[in-house]
Coordinates of C-alpha atoms in Angstrom, one line a residue:
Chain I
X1 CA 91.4 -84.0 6.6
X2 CA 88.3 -83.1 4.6
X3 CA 90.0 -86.0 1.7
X4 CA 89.8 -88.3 4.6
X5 CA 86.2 -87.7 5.1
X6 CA 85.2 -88.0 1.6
X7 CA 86.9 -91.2 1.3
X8 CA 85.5 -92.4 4.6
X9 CA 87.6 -92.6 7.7
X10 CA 88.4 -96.3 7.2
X11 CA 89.6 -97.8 3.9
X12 CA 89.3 -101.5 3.3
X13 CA 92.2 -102.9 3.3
X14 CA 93.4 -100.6 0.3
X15 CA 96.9 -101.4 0.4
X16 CA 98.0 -99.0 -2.0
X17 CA 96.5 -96.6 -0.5
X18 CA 99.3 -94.5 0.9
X19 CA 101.7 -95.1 -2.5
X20 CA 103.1 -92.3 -3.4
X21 CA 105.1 -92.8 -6.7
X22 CA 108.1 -90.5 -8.3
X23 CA 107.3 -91.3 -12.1
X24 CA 110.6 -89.6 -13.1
X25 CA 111.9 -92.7 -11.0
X26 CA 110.0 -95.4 -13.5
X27 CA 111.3 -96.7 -16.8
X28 CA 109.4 -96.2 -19.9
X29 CA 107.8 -99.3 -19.5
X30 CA 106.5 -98.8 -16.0
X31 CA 105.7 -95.5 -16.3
X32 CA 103.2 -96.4 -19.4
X33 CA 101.5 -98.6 -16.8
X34 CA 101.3 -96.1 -14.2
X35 CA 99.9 -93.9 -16.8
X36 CA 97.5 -95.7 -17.6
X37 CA 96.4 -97.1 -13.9
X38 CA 96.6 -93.1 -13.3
X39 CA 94.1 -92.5 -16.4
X40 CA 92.2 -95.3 -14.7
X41 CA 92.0 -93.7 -11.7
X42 CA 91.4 -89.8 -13.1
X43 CA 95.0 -88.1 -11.7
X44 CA 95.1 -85.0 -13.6
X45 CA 97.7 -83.7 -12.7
X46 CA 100.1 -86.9 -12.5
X47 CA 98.7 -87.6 -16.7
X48 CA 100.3 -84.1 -17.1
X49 CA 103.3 -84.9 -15.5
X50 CA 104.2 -88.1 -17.4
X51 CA 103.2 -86.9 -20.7
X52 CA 106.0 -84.4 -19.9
X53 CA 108.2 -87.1 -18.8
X54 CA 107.9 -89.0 -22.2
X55 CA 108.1 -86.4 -24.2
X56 CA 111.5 -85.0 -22.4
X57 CA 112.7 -88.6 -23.0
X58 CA 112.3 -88.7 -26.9
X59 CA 108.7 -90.0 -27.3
X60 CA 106.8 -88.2 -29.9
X61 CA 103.6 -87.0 -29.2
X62 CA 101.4 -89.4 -31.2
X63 CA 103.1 -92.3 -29.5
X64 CA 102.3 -91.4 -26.1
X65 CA 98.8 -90.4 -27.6
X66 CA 98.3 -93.7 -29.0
X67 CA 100.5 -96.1 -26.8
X68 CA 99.4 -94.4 -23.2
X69 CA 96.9 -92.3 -23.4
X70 CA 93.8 -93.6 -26.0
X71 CA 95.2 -97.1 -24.8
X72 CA 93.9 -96.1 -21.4
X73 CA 90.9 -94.7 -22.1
X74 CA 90.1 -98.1 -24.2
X75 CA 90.6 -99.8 -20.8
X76 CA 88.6 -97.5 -19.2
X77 CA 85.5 -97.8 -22.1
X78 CA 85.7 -101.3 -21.7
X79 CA 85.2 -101.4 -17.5
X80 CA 82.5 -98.4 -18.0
X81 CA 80.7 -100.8 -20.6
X82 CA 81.0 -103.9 -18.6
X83 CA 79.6 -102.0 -15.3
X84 CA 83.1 -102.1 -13.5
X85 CA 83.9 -98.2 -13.9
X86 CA 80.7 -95.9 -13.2
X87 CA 79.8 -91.9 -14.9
X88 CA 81.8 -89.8 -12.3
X89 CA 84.7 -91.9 -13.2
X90 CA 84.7 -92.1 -16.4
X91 CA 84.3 -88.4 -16.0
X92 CA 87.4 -88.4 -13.9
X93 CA 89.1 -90.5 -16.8
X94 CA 88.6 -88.2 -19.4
X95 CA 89.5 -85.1 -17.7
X96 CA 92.9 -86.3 -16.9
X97 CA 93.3 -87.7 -20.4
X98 CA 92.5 -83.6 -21.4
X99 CA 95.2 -82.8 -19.2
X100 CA 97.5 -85.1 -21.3
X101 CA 95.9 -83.3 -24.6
X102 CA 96.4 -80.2 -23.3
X103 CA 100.0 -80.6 -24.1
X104 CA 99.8 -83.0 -26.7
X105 CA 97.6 -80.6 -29.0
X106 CA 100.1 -77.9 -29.8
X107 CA 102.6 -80.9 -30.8
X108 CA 100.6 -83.0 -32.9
X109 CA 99.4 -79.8 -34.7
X110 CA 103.4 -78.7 -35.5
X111 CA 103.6 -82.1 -37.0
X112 CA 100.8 -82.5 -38.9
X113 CA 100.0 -85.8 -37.4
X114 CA 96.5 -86.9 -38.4
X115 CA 94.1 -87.2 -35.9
X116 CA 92.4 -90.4 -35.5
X117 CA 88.9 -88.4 -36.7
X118 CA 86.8 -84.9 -36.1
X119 CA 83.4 -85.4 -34.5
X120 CA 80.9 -83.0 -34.7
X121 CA 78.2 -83.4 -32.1
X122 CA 75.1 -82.2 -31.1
X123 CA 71.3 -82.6 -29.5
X124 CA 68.7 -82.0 -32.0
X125 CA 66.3 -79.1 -32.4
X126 CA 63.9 -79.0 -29.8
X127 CA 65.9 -80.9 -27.0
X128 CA 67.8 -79.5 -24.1
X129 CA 68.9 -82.5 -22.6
X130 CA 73.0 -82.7 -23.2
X131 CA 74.3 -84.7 -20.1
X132 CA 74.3 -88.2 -22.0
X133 CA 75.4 -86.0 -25.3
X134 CA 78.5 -84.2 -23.1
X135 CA 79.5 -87.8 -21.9
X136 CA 79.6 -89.1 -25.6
X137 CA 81.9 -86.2 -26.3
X138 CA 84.7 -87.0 -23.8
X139 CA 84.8 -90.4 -24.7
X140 CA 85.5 -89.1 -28.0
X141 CA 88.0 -86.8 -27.4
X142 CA 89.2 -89.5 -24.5
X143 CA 89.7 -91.6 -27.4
X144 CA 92.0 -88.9 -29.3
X145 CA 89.3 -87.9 -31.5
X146 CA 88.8 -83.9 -32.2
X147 CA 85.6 -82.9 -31.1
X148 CA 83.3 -79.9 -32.0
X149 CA 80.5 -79.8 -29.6
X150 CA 77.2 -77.9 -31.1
X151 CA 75.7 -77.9 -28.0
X152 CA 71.8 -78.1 -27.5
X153 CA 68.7 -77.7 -29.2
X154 CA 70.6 -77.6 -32.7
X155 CA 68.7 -77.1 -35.5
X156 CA 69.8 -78.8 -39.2
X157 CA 70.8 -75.5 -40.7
X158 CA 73.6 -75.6 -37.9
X159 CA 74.3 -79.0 -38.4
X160 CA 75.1 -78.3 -42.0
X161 CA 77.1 -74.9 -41.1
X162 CA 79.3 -77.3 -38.7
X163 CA 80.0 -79.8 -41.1
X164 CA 81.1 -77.7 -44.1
X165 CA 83.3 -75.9 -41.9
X166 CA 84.9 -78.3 -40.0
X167 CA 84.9 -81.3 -42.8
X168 CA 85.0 -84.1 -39.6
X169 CA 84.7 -88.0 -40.5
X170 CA 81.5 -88.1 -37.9
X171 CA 78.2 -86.3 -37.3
X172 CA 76.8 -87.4 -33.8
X173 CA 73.3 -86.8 -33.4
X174 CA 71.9 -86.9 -29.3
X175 CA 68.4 -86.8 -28.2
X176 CA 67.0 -87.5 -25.3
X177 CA 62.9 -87.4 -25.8
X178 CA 60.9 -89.5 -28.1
X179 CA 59.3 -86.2 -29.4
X180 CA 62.8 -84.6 -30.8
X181 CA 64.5 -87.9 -31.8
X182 CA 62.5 -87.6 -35.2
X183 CA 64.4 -84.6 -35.9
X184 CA 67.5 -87.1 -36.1
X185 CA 65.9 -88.4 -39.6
X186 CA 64.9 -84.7 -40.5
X187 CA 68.9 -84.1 -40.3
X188 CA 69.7 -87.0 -42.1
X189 CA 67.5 -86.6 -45.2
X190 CA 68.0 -83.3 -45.6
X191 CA 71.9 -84.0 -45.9
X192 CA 70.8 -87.0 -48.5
X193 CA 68.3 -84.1 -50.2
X194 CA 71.7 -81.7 -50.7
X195 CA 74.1 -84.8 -51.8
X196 CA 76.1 -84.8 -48.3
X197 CA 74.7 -87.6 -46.6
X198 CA 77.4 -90.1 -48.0
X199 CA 80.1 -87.6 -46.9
X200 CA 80.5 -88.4 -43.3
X201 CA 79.2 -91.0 -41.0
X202 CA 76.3 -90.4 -39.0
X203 CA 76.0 -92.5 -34.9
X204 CA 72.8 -91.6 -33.3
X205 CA 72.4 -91.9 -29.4
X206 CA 69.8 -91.7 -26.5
X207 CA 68.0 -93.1 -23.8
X208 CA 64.9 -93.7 -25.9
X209 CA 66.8 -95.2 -29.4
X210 CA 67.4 -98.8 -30.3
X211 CA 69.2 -100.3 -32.7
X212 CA 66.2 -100.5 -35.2
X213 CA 65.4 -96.5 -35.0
X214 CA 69.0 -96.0 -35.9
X215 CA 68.6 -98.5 -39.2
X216 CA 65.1 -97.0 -39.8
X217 CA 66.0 -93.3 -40.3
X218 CA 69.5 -94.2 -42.1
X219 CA 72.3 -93.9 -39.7
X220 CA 75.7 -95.4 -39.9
X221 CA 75.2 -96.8 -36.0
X222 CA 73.8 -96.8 -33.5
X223 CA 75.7 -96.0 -29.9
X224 CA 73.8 -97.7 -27.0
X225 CA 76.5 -95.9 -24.5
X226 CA 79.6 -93.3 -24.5
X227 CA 82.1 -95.9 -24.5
X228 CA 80.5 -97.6 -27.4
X229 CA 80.5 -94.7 -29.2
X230 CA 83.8 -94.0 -29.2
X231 CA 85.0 -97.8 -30.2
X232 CA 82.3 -97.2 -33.0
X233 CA 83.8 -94.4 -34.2
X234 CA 87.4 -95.2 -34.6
X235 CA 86.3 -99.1 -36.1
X236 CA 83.6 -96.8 -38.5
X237 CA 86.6 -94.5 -39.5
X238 CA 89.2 -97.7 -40.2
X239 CA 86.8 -99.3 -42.2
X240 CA 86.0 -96.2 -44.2
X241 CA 89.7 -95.4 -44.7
X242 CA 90.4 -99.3 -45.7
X243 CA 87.6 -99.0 -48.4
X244 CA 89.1 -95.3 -49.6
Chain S
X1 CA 77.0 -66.7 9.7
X2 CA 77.2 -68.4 6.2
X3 CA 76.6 -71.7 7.0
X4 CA 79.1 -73.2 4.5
X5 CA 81.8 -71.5 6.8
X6 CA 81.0 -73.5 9.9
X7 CA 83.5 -76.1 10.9
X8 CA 83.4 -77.9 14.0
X9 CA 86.9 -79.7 14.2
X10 CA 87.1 -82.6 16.4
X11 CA 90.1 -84.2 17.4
X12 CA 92.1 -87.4 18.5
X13 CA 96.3 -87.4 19.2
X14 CA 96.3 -88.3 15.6
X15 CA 93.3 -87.6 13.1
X16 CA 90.4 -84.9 12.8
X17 CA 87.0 -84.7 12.1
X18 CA 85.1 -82.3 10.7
X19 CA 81.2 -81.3 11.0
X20 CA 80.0 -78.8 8.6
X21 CA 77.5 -78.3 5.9
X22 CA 79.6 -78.4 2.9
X23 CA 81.1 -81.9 4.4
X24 CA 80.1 -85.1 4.5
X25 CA 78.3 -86.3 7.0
X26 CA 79.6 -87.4 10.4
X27 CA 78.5 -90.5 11.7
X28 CA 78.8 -91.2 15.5
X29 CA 79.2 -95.2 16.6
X30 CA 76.2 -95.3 19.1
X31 CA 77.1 -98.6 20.8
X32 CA 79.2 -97.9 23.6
X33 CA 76.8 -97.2 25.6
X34 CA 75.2 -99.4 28.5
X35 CA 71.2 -98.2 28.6
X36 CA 69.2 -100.9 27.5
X37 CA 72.3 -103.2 27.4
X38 CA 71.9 -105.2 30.3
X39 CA 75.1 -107.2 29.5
X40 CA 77.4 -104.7 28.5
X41 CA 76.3 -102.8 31.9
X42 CA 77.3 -105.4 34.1
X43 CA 80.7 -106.2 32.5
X44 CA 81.4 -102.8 32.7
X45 CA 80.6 -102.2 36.2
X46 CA 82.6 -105.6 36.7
X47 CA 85.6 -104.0 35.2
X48 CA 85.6 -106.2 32.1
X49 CA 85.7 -103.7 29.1
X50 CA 86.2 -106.3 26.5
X51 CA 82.7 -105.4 24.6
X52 CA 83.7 -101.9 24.6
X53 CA 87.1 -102.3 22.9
X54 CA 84.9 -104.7 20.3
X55 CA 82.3 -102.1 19.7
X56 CA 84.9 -99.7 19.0
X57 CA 86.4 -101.2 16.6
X58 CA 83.1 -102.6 14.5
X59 CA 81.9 -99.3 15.2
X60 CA 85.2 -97.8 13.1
X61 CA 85.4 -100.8 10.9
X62 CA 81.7 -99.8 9.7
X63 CA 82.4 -96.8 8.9
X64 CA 81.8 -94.2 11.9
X65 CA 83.6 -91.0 11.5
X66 CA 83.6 -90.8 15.6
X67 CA 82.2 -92.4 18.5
X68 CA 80.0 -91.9 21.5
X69 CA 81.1 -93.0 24.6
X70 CA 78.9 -93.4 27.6
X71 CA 79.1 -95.6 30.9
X72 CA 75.6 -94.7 32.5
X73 CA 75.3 -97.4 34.8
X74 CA 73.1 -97.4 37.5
X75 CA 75.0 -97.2 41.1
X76 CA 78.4 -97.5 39.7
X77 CA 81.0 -95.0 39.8
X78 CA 80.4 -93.4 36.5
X79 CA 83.2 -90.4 36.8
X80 CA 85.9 -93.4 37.0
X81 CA 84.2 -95.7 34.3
X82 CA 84.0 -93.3 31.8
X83 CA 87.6 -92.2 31.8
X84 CA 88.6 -95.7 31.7
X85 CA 86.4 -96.0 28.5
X86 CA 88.2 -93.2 27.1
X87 CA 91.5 -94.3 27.7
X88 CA 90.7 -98.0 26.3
X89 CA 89.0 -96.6 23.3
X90 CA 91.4 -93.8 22.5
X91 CA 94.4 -96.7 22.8
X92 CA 92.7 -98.8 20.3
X93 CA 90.9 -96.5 17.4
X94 CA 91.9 -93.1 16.4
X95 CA 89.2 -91.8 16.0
X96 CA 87.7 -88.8 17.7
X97 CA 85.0 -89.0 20.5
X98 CA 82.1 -87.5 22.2
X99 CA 81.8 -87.7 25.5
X100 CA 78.4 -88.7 26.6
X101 CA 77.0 -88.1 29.9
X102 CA 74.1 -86.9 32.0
X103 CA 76.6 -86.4 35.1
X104 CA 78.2 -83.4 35.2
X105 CA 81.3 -84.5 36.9
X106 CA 81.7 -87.6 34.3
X107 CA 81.9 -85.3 31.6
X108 CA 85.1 -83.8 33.8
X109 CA 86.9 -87.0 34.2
X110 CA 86.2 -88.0 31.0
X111 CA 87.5 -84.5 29.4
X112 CA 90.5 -84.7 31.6
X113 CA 92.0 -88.4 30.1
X114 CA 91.0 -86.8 26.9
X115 CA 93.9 -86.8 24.1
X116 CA 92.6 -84.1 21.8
X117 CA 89.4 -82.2 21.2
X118 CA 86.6 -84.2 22.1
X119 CA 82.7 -82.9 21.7
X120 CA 81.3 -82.9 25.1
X121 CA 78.0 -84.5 25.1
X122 CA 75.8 -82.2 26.6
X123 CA 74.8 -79.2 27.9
X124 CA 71.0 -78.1 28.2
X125 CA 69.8 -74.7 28.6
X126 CA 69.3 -75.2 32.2
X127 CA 70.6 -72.4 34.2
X128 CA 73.1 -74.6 36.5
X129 CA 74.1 -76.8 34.2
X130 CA 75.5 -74.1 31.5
X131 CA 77.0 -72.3 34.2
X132 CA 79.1 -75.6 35.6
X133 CA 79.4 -77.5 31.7
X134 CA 80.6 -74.2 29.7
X135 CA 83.6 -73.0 31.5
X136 CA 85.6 -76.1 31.5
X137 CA 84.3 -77.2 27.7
X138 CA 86.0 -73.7 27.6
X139 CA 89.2 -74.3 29.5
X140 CA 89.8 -77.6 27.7
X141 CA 88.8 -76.1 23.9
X142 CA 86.7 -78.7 23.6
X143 CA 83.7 -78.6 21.6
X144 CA 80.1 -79.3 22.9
X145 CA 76.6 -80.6 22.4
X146 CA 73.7 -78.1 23.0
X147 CA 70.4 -79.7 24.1
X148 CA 67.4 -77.8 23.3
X149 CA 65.7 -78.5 26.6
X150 CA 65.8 -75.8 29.7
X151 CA 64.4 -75.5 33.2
X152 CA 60.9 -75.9 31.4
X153 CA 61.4 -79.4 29.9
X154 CA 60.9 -80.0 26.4
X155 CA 59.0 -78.3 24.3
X156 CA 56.5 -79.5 21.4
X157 CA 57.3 -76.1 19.4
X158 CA 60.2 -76.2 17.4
X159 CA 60.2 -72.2 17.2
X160 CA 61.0 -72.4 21.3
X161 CA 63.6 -75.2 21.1
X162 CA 65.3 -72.6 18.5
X163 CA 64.9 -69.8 21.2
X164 CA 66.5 -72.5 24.0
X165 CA 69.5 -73.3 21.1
X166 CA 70.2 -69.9 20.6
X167 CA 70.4 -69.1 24.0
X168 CA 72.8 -72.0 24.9
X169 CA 75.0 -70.4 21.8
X170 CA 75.1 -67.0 23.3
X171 CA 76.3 -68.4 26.8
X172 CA 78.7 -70.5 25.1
X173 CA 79.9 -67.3 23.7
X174 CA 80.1 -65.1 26.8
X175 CA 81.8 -67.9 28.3
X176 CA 84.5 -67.7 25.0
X177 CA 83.3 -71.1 23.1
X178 CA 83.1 -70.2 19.4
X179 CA 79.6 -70.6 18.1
X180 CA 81.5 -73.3 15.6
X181 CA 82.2 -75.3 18.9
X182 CA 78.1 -75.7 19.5
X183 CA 77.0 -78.4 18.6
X184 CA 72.8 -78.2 18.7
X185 CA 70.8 -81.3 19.6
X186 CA 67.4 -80.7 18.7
X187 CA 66.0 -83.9 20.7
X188 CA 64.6 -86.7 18.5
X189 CA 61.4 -88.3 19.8
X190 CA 60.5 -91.5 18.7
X191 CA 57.7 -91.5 16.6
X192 CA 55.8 -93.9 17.2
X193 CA 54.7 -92.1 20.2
X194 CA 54.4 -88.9 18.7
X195 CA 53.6 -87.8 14.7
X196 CA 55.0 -84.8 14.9
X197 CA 58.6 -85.5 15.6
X198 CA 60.0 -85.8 12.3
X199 CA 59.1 -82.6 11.1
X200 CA 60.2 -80.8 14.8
X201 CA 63.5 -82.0 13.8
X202 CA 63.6 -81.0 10.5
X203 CA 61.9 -77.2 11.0
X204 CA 64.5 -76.7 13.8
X205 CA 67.1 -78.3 12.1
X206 CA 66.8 -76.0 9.3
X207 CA 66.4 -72.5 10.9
X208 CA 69.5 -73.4 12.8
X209 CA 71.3 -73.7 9.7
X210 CA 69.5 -70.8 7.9
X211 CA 70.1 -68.5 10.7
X212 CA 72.6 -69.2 13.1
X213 CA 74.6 -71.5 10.9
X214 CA 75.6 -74.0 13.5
X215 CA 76.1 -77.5 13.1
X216 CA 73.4 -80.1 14.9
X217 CA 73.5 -83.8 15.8
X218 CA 70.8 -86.6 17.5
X219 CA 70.1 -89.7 18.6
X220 CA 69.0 -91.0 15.4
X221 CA 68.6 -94.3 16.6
X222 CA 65.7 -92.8 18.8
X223 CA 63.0 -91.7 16.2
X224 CA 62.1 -95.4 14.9
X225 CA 61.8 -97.0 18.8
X226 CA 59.1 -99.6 19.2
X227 CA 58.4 -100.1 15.5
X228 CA 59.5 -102.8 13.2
X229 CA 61.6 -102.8 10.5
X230 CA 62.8 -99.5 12.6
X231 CA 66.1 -99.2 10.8
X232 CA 64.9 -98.4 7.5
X233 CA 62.4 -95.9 9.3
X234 CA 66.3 -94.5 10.9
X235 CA 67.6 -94.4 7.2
X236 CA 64.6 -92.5 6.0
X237 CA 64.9 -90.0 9.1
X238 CA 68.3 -89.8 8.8
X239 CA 68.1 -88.5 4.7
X240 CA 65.4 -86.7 6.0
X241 CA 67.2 -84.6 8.2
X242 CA 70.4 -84.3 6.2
X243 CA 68.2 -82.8 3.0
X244 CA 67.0 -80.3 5.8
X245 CA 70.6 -79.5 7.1
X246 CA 71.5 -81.9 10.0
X247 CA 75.3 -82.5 10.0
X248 CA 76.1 -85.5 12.7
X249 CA 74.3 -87.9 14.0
X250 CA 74.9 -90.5 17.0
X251 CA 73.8 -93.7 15.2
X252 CA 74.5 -97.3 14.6
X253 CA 77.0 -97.7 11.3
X254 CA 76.4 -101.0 11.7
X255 CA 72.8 -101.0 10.9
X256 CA 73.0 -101.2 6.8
X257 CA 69.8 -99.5 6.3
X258 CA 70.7 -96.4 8.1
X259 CA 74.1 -96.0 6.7
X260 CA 73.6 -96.2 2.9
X261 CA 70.3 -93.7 3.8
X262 CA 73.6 -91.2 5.3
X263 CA 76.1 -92.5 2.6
X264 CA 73.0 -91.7 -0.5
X265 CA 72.1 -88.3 1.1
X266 CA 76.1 -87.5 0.9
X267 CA 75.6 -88.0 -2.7
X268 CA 72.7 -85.8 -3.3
X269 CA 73.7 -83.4 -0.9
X270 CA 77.0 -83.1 -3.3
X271 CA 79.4 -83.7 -0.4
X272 CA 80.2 -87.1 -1.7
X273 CA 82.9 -86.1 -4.1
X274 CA 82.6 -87.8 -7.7
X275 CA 80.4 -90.1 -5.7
X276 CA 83.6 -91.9 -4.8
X277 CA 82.6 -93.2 -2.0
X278 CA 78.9 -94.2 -2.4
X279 CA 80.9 -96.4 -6.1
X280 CA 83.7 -98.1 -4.0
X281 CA 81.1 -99.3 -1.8
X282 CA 79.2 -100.3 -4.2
X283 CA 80.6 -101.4 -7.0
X284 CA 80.3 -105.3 -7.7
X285 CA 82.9 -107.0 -5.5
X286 CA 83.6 -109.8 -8.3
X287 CA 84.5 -107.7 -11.3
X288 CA 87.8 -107.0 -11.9
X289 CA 88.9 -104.1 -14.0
X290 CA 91.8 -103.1 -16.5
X291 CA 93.4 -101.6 -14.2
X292 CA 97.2 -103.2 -14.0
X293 CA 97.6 -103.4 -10.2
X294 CA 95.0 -103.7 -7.4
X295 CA 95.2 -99.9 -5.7
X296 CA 94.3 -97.3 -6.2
X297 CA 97.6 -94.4 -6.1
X298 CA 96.6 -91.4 -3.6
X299 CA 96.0 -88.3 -5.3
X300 CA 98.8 -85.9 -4.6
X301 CA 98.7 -83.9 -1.6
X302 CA 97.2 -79.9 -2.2

């Protein structure tokens, strides 16, 4: 009863409404459209429950990684980008996509697969402000990237620290204030200054950044939103791997 | 009390409502309900409840959660219209409804054709009228609507309209009605007439939450009478009195202004989940999305 408040007592005319699907029932086909309609709509539990389902039916885990799951959360980047699909959806999205990594992790790991890319991500020294940053960060991981998450007011020490340890193809730098977002270029020269800066590739993000800050100070891109970020990454990493 | 643990659950045969602070909040259609419609009055009286079973089902269609019914109409047999109300309006919506009535034995007929647990709207703190309104809200377990008047009238002070709430609580009580099953209306004056009626309403509102933890409802509509552009002043009250802990109110869901002021102050009171529905009501009707087919799947049941 309380669900029937939240959603308002009267739906319009939301014929689907009262659907209740058995995905065991659906063939592969279908079910990788309900998946992805269930990713589109943030069903946790039923993105656990037919990553199970493919897998007991002979899918390997990087095909329903790739086929279902970052397919549908390319769907869902494009409708947040175009205004369609708003934050607490996308929100929604991605949790239920880490449902579906949840069991897809262990898998992927036993076979080696390659993972599409590493991120590590963080908001600069001096700025506490890690909503927008926290956003970009399930988008990535939505998108099947691994994602170490530095958390706030990260200094370029820690930066560094992060990236030799965890060698990731990205270094995500999030401010929010036009007083830190300086420190974005104090990050990147420092890792020109020690001869790392051509090692990984550096998107910069937040409210008060354009396009021309990003070139100014030397990063790779510039993400205006979360979803962009994540296409931006994974083109980013292609081109760098076609080059290599 | 912890407020978050009050529920008041209202009824039909078929679906319930519930008013409580961690919910959100519970609109209640206003429209049925002849004072001041001069139309609707005489087509009642006349037996032709055609407007009624219309205004139910805008009413619904708009969005209320419940709705108020009332067939005050001068010199007419209001016992026997009311219950017809009832019975019209129950057979067409499913929602639950409050039971509106300054005549004592209206509120009986109407509580007797009643499928399900209505709210019975009202009972004041005067002496006679608790002693004949509580025991059959009590016989029926239905729940009712305190008014914060007594055999003193209304007062200005907010801190003796709490005194008169809490009062009408405790009888409620004695007489076995659950404090959860109070309902308090702390009387909304309009305005216009008098500055000081927004903040009464809020200051009571909220030390009947902080201390008794009981629900509250109003007249919402009343507050912006005899000024223009009065539904946006409605909207504004309405957020108002939410941010200070009102749960219900008996209000037009038709009126835009004041229900996206109660659908936004569901959002920022949290109780608008994911903002899910403050988005679907808002999103632009003319995109389409990715999405292969055009439902959404219900979540599966806890």
């Amino acid at each position: 009863m309380a669900d029937e408040l939240s959603t308002g007592a009267v739906e319009d005319g939301d014929e689907f409404e009262d659907e209740e699907v058995d995905l065991t029932t659906l063939d592969d086909a279908d079910l990788r459209t309900q998946m992805m309609d269930d990713l589109y709509d943030g069903l946790a539990e039923e993105i656990a429950e037919g990553t199970k389902i493919l897998l007991s039916r002979g899918w390997d885990a990087e095909k329903v990684l790739g086929d279902v799951l970052v397919e549908g959360m390319r769907i869902v980047g494009i409708d947040f980008r175009d205004g369609i699909l708003f934050v607490p959806e996308v929100l929604l999205s991605a949790n239920s996509m880490k449902a579906g990594m949840a069991i897809l992790r262990p898998l992927l790991a036993e076979t080696g697969a390659e993972p599409i890319g590493t991120v590590v991500i963080g908001t600069v020294k001096g700025d506490i402000h890690d909503i927008g940053k926290n956003l970009v960060a399930m988008m990535m991981e939505g998108a099947g990237f691994e994602v170490v998450d530095l958390g706030i007011n990260t200094d370029v020490d820690e930066y560094i620290e992060a990236l030799e340890k965890h060698k990731p193809d990205i270094l995500g730098l999030s401010a929010l204030l036009t007083t830190t977002m300086p420190y974005m270029k104090v990050v990147i020269d420092t890792l020109r200054e020690r001869g790392m800066r051509d090692d990984y590739i550096v998107l910069v993000g937040g409210a008060p950044l354009n396009e021309e800050f990003g070139e100014a100070i030397g990063a790779d891109g510039y993400c205006r939103d979360a979803a962009i970020a994540a296409s931006m990454a994974t083109e980013l990493i292609a081109e760098r791997r076609n080059a290599a | 009390m912890q407020p978050d643990m009050t529920h008041t659950v209202l009824s039909s045969a078929t679906k319930e409502v519930v008013i409580g602070f961690d919910q959100p909040f519970v609109m209640i259609g206003e429209r049925i309900n002849p004072t001041g419609r001069k139309l609707l009055a005489q087509e009642m009286k006349n037996g032709d409840f055609s407007r009624v079973e219309a205004d139910a089902l805008s009413q619904v269609a708009a969005g209320a959660h419940m709705l108020d019914i009332n067939a005050g109409i001068p010199l007419a047999d209001e016992p026997a219209l009311l219950a017809k109300a009832i019975k019209l309006v129950q057979s067409v919506t499913d929602v639950p409804l409050s039971i509106d009535s300054s005549i004592i034995e209206a509120l009986e007929a109407g509580i007797s054709v009643y499928e399900g647990k209505p709210l019975v709207n009202s009972v004041t703190g005067e002496e006679e009228v608790m002693e004949r309104v509580l025991p059959f809200v009590a016989k029926h377990g239905a729940a009712v609507v305190a008014v914060s008047n007594d055999d003193t009238g209304i007062s200005e002070d907010p801190d003796v309209r709490f005194e008169v709430a809490k009062r009408i609580i405790q009888r409620a009580n004695d007489h076995g009605i659950p404090t959860s099953d109070v309902v308090v209306d702390p009387l909304v004056m309009p305005i216009g007439a008098m500055a000081t009626a927004g903040r009464q309403v809020f200051t009571l509102v909220g030390r009947l939450r902080d201390e008794l933890g009981v629900n509250t409802t109003c007249g919402a509509s009343n507050v912006s009478f005899g000024l223009p552009n009065r539904h946006n002043i409605t909207g504004s009250f309405l957020a108002m009195a939410i941010g200070s802990g009102m749960t219900s109110a008996i209000m037009n869901p038709l009126h835009a202004e004041a229900k996206t002021a109660v659908m936004a102050a569901n959002v920022l009171m949290g109780t608008d989940a994911n903002c899910s529905a403050w988005i679907s009501e808002f999103r632009d009707p003319n995109t389409t999305g990715g999405r292969a087919r055009s439902g959404r799947r219900r979540k599966r049941a806890e």
